[in-house]
Tab-separated table of C-alpha atoms and ligand atoms in Angstrom:
chain	number	residue	atom	x	y	z
A	1	UNK	CA	-21.526	6.728	17.045
A	2	UNK	CA	-18.214	5.345	18.373
A	3	UNK	CA	-15.232	5.440	16.023
A	4	UNK	CA	-13.104	2.521	14.933
A	5	UNK	CA	-9.327	2.783	14.731
A	6	UNK	CA	-6.215	0.679	14.307
A	7	UNK	CA	-4.564	-0.599	17.515
A	8	UNK	CA	-2.460	-3.302	15.951
A	9	UNK	CA	1.078	-2.324	17.005
A	10	UNK	CA	0.449	-3.116	20.690
A	11	UNK	CA	1.302	-6.832	20.437
A	12	UNK	CA	4.276	-8.816	19.167
A	13	UNK	CA	5.792	-9.349	16.674
A	14	UNK	CA	4.588	-5.906	15.504
A	15	UNK	CA	5.457	-4.179	18.796
A	16	UNK	CA	9.097	-5.274	18.588
A	17	UNK	CA	9.295	-4.525	14.850
A	18	UNK	CA	7.957	-0.999	15.407
A	19	UNK	CA	10.420	-0.435	18.265
A	20	UNK	CA	13.406	-1.605	16.235
A	21	UNK	CA	13.071	-0.212	12.734
A	22	UNK	CA	16.030	0.479	10.410
A	23	UNK	CA	17.238	4.089	10.264
A	24	UNK	CA	19.366	6.076	7.810
A	25	UNK	CA	22.290	3.686	8.292
A	26	UNK	CA	20.182	1.164	6.328
A	27	UNK	CA	18.033	3.561	4.254
A	28	UNK	CA	20.481	6.283	3.058
A	29	UNK	CA	19.073	9.806	3.363
A	30	UNK	CA	20.307	10.588	-0.178
A	31	UNK	CA	17.807	8.087	-1.600
A	32	UNK	CA	15.007	7.920	0.999
A	33	UNK	CA	13.002	10.599	2.801
A	34	UNK	CA	14.024	9.266	6.214
A	35	UNK	CA	13.135	12.623	7.822
A	36	UNK	CA	9.413	11.759	7.486
A	37	UNK	CA	9.822	8.525	9.455
A	38	UNK	CA	8.960	4.942	8.539
A	39	UNK	CA	5.374	4.054	7.610
A	40	UNK	CA	4.824	0.389	8.414
A	41	UNK	CA	1.585	-1.035	7.139
A	42	UNK	CA	-2.203	-0.798	6.708
A	43	UNK	CA	-4.871	-3.370	7.525
A	44	UNK	CA	-5.283	-6.420	9.714
A	45	UNK	CA	-2.324	-7.605	11.775
A	46	UNK	CA	-4.545	-9.835	13.945
A	47	UNK	CA	-4.246	-12.939	11.755
A	48	UNK	CA	-7.572	-12.435	9.925
A	49	UNK	CA	-6.139	-11.210	6.595
A	50	UNK	CA	-6.790	-13.421	3.565
A	51	UNK	CA	-4.973	-11.206	1.094
A	52	UNK	CA	-1.560	-9.563	1.469
A	53	UNK	CA	-0.768	-6.557	-0.722
A	54	UNK	CA	2.846	-5.460	-1.235
A	55	UNK	CA	3.201	-1.832	-2.351
A	56	UNK	CA	6.281	0.193	-3.191
A	57	UNK	CA	6.938	3.147	-0.846
A	58	UNK	CA	4.908	5.747	1.057
A	59	UNK	CA	4.086	9.137	-0.490
A	60	UNK	CA	3.112	12.429	1.104
A	61	UNK	CA	-0.376	11.307	2.189
A	62	UNK	CA	1.102	8.264	3.914
A	63	UNK	CA	3.784	10.357	5.658
A	64	UNK	CA	1.029	12.388	7.314
A	65	UNK	CA	-1.599	9.641	7.797
A	66	UNK	CA	0.987	7.142	9.171
A	67	UNK	CA	-0.511	4.208	7.272
A	68	UNK	CA	0.520	3.023	3.815
A	69	UNK	CA	-1.536	3.190	0.620
A	70	UNK	CA	-4.074	5.795	1.747
A	71	UNK	CA	-3.660	8.264	-1.151
A	72	UNK	CA	-4.631	7.767	-4.790
A	73	UNK	CA	-2.787	4.443	-5.161
A	74	UNK	CA	-4.416	3.215	-1.963
A	75	UNK	CA	-7.933	4.207	-3.032
A	76	UNK	CA	-7.426	2.305	-6.292
A	77	UNK	CA	-6.162	-0.773	-4.445
A	78	UNK	CA	-9.124	-0.566	-2.072
A	79	UNK	CA	-11.421	-0.650	-5.115
A	80	UNK	CA	-9.474	-3.593	-6.588
A	81	UNK	CA	-9.904	-5.558	-3.342
A	82	UNK	CA	-13.611	-4.674	-3.219
A	83	UNK	CA	-14.054	-6.382	-6.621
A	84	UNK	CA	-12.711	-9.530	-4.966
A	85	UNK	CA	-15.178	-9.176	-2.082
A	86	UNK	CA	-12.334	-8.243	0.279
A	87	UNK	CA	-13.487	-5.248	2.356
A	88	UNK	CA	-11.478	-5.747	5.536
A	89	UNK	CA	-9.549	-9.063	5.472
A	90	UNK	CA	-6.371	-7.668	3.953
A	91	UNK	CA	-3.030	-6.382	5.104
A	92	UNK	CA	-0.581	-4.195	3.182
A	93	UNK	CA	3.145	-3.583	3.533
A	94	UNK	CA	5.490	-1.690	1.224
A	95	UNK	CA	8.776	-2.845	-0.283
A	96	UNK	CA	10.359	0.225	1.378
A	97	UNK	CA	9.619	1.672	4.831
A	98	UNK	CA	10.530	5.201	3.737
A	99	UNK	CA	9.525	7.254	0.738
A	100	UNK	CA	11.990	6.881	-2.163
A	101	UNK	CA	13.725	10.164	-3.086
A	102	UNK	CA	14.697	10.595	-6.755
A	103	UNK	CA	14.209	8.366	-9.777
A	104	UNK	CA	16.636	5.567	-9.064
A	105	UNK	CA	16.658	5.232	-5.263
A	106	UNK	CA	14.399	2.183	-5.247
A	107	UNK	CA	16.274	0.359	-8.001
A	108	UNK	CA	19.604	1.082	-6.367
A	109	UNK	CA	18.636	-0.339	-2.980
A	110	UNK	CA	16.161	-3.070	-3.904
A	111	UNK	CA	18.455	-5.903	-2.779
A	112	UNK	CA	20.170	-4.222	0.181
A	113	UNK	CA	20.458	-6.927	2.859
A	114	UNK	CA	19.325	-4.672	5.747
A	115	UNK	CA	16.208	-3.608	3.836
A	116	UNK	CA	15.360	-7.162	2.725
A	117	UNK	CA	15.906	-8.779	6.118
A	118	UNK	CA	13.747	-6.275	8.057
A	119	UNK	CA	11.005	-6.528	5.415
A	120	UNK	CA	11.085	-10.330	5.639
A	121	UNK	CA	10.534	-10.036	9.398
A	122	UNK	CA	7.134	-8.549	8.507
A	123	UNK	CA	6.438	-10.878	5.589
A	124	UNK	CA	7.168	-14.068	7.557
A	125	UNK	CA	4.412	-13.694	10.174
A	126	UNK	CA	2.031	-12.250	7.584
A	127	UNK	CA	2.512	-14.866	4.862
A	128	UNK	CA	3.172	-17.961	6.972
A	129	UNK	CA	-0.299	-17.455	8.447
A	130	UNK	CA	-2.357	-20.174	6.755
A	131	UNK	CA	-5.432	-17.911	6.470
A	132	UNK	CA	-3.702	-15.947	3.718
A	133	UNK	CA	-4.675	-17.251	0.292
A	134	UNK	CA	-3.360	-14.644	-2.116
A	135	UNK	CA	-0.605	-12.056	-2.498
A	136	UNK	CA	-0.732	-9.025	-4.799
A	137	UNK	CA	2.439	-7.079	-5.674
A	138	UNK	CA	2.045	-3.531	-7.004
A	139	UNK	CA	4.803	-2.899	-9.536
A	140	UNK	CA	8.257	-4.322	-10.180
A	141	UNK	CA	9.908	-3.383	-6.870
A	142	UNK	CA	7.078	-5.003	-4.910
A	143	UNK	CA	7.428	-8.095	-7.103
A	144	UNK	CA	11.147	-8.120	-6.317
A	145	UNK	CA	10.321	-7.916	-2.599
A	146	UNK	CA	7.961	-10.887	-2.880
A	147	UNK	CA	10.490	-12.929	-4.882
A	148	UNK	CA	13.165	-12.219	-2.246
A	149	UNK	CA	10.794	-13.494	0.456
A	150	UNK	CA	9.571	-16.529	-1.515
A	151	UNK	CA	13.177	-17.671	-2.077
A	152	UNK	CA	13.424	-17.993	1.736
A	153	UNK	CA	10.041	-19.777	2.075
A	154	UNK	CA	9.571	-21.779	-1.156
A	155	UNK	CA	7.131	-24.333	0.295
A	156	UNK	CA	4.751	-21.693	1.637
A	157	UNK	CA	5.146	-19.572	-1.506
A	158	UNK	CA	4.016	-22.589	-3.556
A	159	UNK	CA	0.693	-22.605	-1.647
A	160	UNK	CA	-0.119	-18.953	-2.253
A	161	UNK	CA	-1.897	-17.485	-5.262
A	162	UNK	CA	0.303	-14.666	-6.499
A	163	UNK	CA	-0.288	-11.801	-8.934
A	164	UNK	CA	2.144	-9.050	-9.843
A	165	UNK	CA	0.051	-6.181	-11.215
A	166	UNK	CA	0.889	-2.769	-12.663
A	167	UNK	CA	1.352	-0.185	-9.895
A	168	UNK	CA	-1.882	1.859	-9.566
A	169	UNK	CA	-0.224	5.213	-10.204
A	170	UNK	CA	2.080	4.009	-13.025
A	171	UNK	CA	-0.145	5.645	-15.694
A	172	UNK	CA	0.112	9.000	-13.884
A	173	UNK	CA	3.890	8.876	-13.425
A	174	UNK	CA	4.684	7.405	-16.860
A	175	UNK	CA	2.108	9.642	-18.634
A	176	UNK	CA	4.013	12.785	-17.536
A	177	UNK	CA	0.938	15.018	-17.464
A	178	UNK	CA	-0.179	14.181	-21.029
A	179	UNK	CA	-3.891	13.256	-20.857
A	180	UNK	CA	-3.857	10.993	-23.949
A	181	UNK	CA	-0.816	9.083	-22.686
A	182	UNK	CA	-2.331	8.710	-19.214
A	183	UNK	CA	-5.600	7.426	-20.736
A	184	UNK	CA	-3.763	4.863	-22.909
A	185	UNK	CA	-1.601	3.681	-20.003
A	186	UNK	CA	-4.671	3.444	-17.751
A	187	UNK	CA	-6.464	1.306	-20.325
A	188	UNK	CA	-3.467	-1.057	-20.528
A	189	UNK	CA	-3.210	-1.178	-16.744
A	190	UNK	CA	-6.893	-2.046	-16.331
A	191	UNK	CA	-6.518	-4.911	-18.819
A	192	UNK	CA	-3.614	-6.157	-16.705
A	193	UNK	CA	-5.746	-5.789	-13.552
A	194	UNK	CA	-8.716	-7.599	-15.095
A	195	UNK	CA	-6.528	-10.606	-15.955
A	196	UNK	CA	-5.202	-10.665	-12.365
A	197	UNK	CA	-8.716	-10.290	-10.916
A	198	UNK	CA	-9.869	-13.413	-12.768
A	199	UNK	CA	-7.075	-15.487	-11.192
A	200	UNK	CA	-7.477	-13.975	-7.720
A	201	UNK	CA	-11.269	-14.228	-7.692
A	202	UNK	CA	-10.954	-17.987	-8.259
A	203	UNK	CA	-8.210	-18.363	-5.631
A	204	UNK	CA	-9.900	-16.509	-2.736
A	205	UNK	CA	-12.195	-19.100	-1.234
A	206	UNK	CA	-13.991	-17.198	1.522
A	207	UNK	CA	-14.139	-13.467	0.834
A	208	UNK	CA	-15.752	-11.007	3.256
A	209	UNK	CA	-18.629	-10.714	0.787
A	210	UNK	CA	-19.341	-13.091	-2.107
A	211	UNK	CA	-19.351	-10.900	-5.189
A	212	UNK	CA	-19.619	-11.793	-8.864
A	213	UNK	CA	-16.537	-10.528	-10.637
A	214	UNK	CA	-17.197	-7.264	-12.475
A	215	UNK	CA	-14.185	-6.283	-14.611
A	216	UNK	CA	-12.950	-2.711	-15.010
A	217	UNK	CA	-13.797	-0.801	-18.177
A	218	UNK	CA	-11.135	0.935	-20.230
A	219	UNK	CA	-10.911	3.906	-17.827
A	220	UNK	CA	-11.608	4.532	-14.135
A	221	UNK	CA	-15.287	5.245	-13.480
A	222	UNK	CA	-16.934	6.910	-10.447
A	223	UNK	CA	-17.004	4.347	-7.660
A	224	UNK	CA	-13.897	2.474	-8.849
A	225	UNK	CA	-11.815	4.235	-6.181
A	226	UNK	CA	-12.914	3.303	-2.668
A	227	UNK	CA	-12.286	5.300	0.536
A	228	UNK	CA	-10.008	3.833	3.203
A	229	UNK	CA	-11.908	2.243	6.120
A	230	UNK	CA	-11.809	4.097	9.450
A	231	UNK	CA	-10.588	0.931	11.193
A	232	UNK	CA	-7.299	1.136	9.234
A	233	UNK	CA	-6.235	4.522	10.603
A	234	UNK	CA	-4.758	5.808	13.883
A	235	UNK	CA	-7.299	7.004	16.468
A	236	UNK	CA	-8.823	10.396	15.727
A	237	UNK	CA	-7.868	10.562	12.044
A	238	UNK	CA	-10.321	12.972	10.349
A	239	UNK	CA	-12.556	11.362	7.722
A	240	UNK	CA	-11.170	13.547	4.915
A	241	UNK	CA	-7.750	11.945	5.341
A	242	UNK	CA	-9.363	8.689	4.199
A	243	UNK	CA	-11.506	10.150	1.430
A	244	UNK	CA	-10.887	10.011	-2.311
A	245	UNK	CA	-10.020	13.746	-2.414
A	246	UNK	CA	-6.265	14.507	-2.511
A	247	UNK	CA	-5.282	16.658	0.484
A	248	UNK	CA	-1.469	16.687	0.610
A	249	UNK	CA	1.037	18.073	-1.910
A	250	UNK	CA	4.769	18.616	-1.843
A	251	UNK	CA	5.644	22.249	-2.318
A	252	UNK	CA	8.792	24.404	-2.454
A	253	UNK	CA	10.888	26.594	-4.737
A	254	UNK	CA	14.000	24.408	-4.457
A	255	UNK	CA	14.481	20.649	-4.274
A	256	UNK	CA	15.508	20.976	-0.605
A	257	UNK	CA	12.480	23.125	0.283
A	258	UNK	CA	10.168	20.728	-1.547
A	259	UNK	CA	11.620	17.742	0.269
A	260	UNK	CA	11.037	19.543	3.579
A	261	UNK	CA	7.464	20.720	2.904
A	262	UNK	CA	4.110	18.971	2.615
A	263	UNK	CA	1.119	21.298	2.334
A	264	UNK	CA	-2.076	19.883	3.824
A	265	UNK	CA	-5.426	21.332	2.717
A	266	UNK	CA	-8.786	20.363	4.189
A	267	UNK	CA	-10.981	19.494	1.154
A	268	UNK	CA	-13.807	22.014	0.548
A	269	UNK	CA	-16.544	19.468	1.251
A	270	UNK	CA	-15.034	18.740	4.709
A	271	UNK	CA	-15.011	22.361	5.906
A	272	UNK	CA	-17.713	22.477	8.574
A	273	UNK	CA	-17.248	26.160	9.358
B	301	URA	N1	2.242	3.721	-3.418
B	301	URA	C1	2.688	2.615	-2.774
B	301	URA	O1	3.098	1.656	-3.414
B	301	URA	N2	2.657	2.602	-1.438
B	301	URA	C2	2.210	3.620	-0.698
B	301	URA	O2	2.202	3.540	0.518
B	301	URA	C3	1.752	4.773	-1.389
B	301	URA	C4	1.780	4.795	-2.732
């Protein structure tokens, strides 16, 4: 069976944007993991997207897979879109091209003109496309990115349904390893997501698949996370890099070693030997 893969950077404006991305003179190496390179997007750049998702910044899975939102946050978003009947007509960009390093890097640079102007060069062609009906921002920095864009395009912004939802891994980061805290934060997040789903479900007129809205429960259930489609990834990406199993972790005895090291492990169920 032939494989599908993403070929979308071969035509403009994406070709030019990928040739001319901002480097460490715009994204300081003290606050961004510029050494892992920029990760630009995931999803349809061919004008067929009906939903645009704005995430925050790439993590270790994205640094290796070279597409955004493919790790745990991405699997959760994929499941969120599936509840809206959106299986392929989406496109995702992050607020930041590079992974944020440290607690405050994102906050510190959220309004930097070089970061905002390059990001708006992606958001303009994506959001001015009249096929897009809804925009979803994951977390406060993504919301900030959308607000910065909408201030430049107020007429178009007024036509778009917009929901700022809790970032999918906020319960994990804010819960600090405490299971009860993570469970409580997840429950609150899913209430927030259910409210957004109601608005978005009404706003998306022609989904890929008409689906009655089924809200989340108070915790994630099997099937709520959805694997990343093959068509979103570079050619030859192994299936386990799109699966719901985590396969990349940062590792190192010092902060510098950890920043320099991502350990990749083929999940047990993908070992064909
Ligand atoms: N979280 C995001 O917001 N974006 C990514 O690419 C990965 C995790």
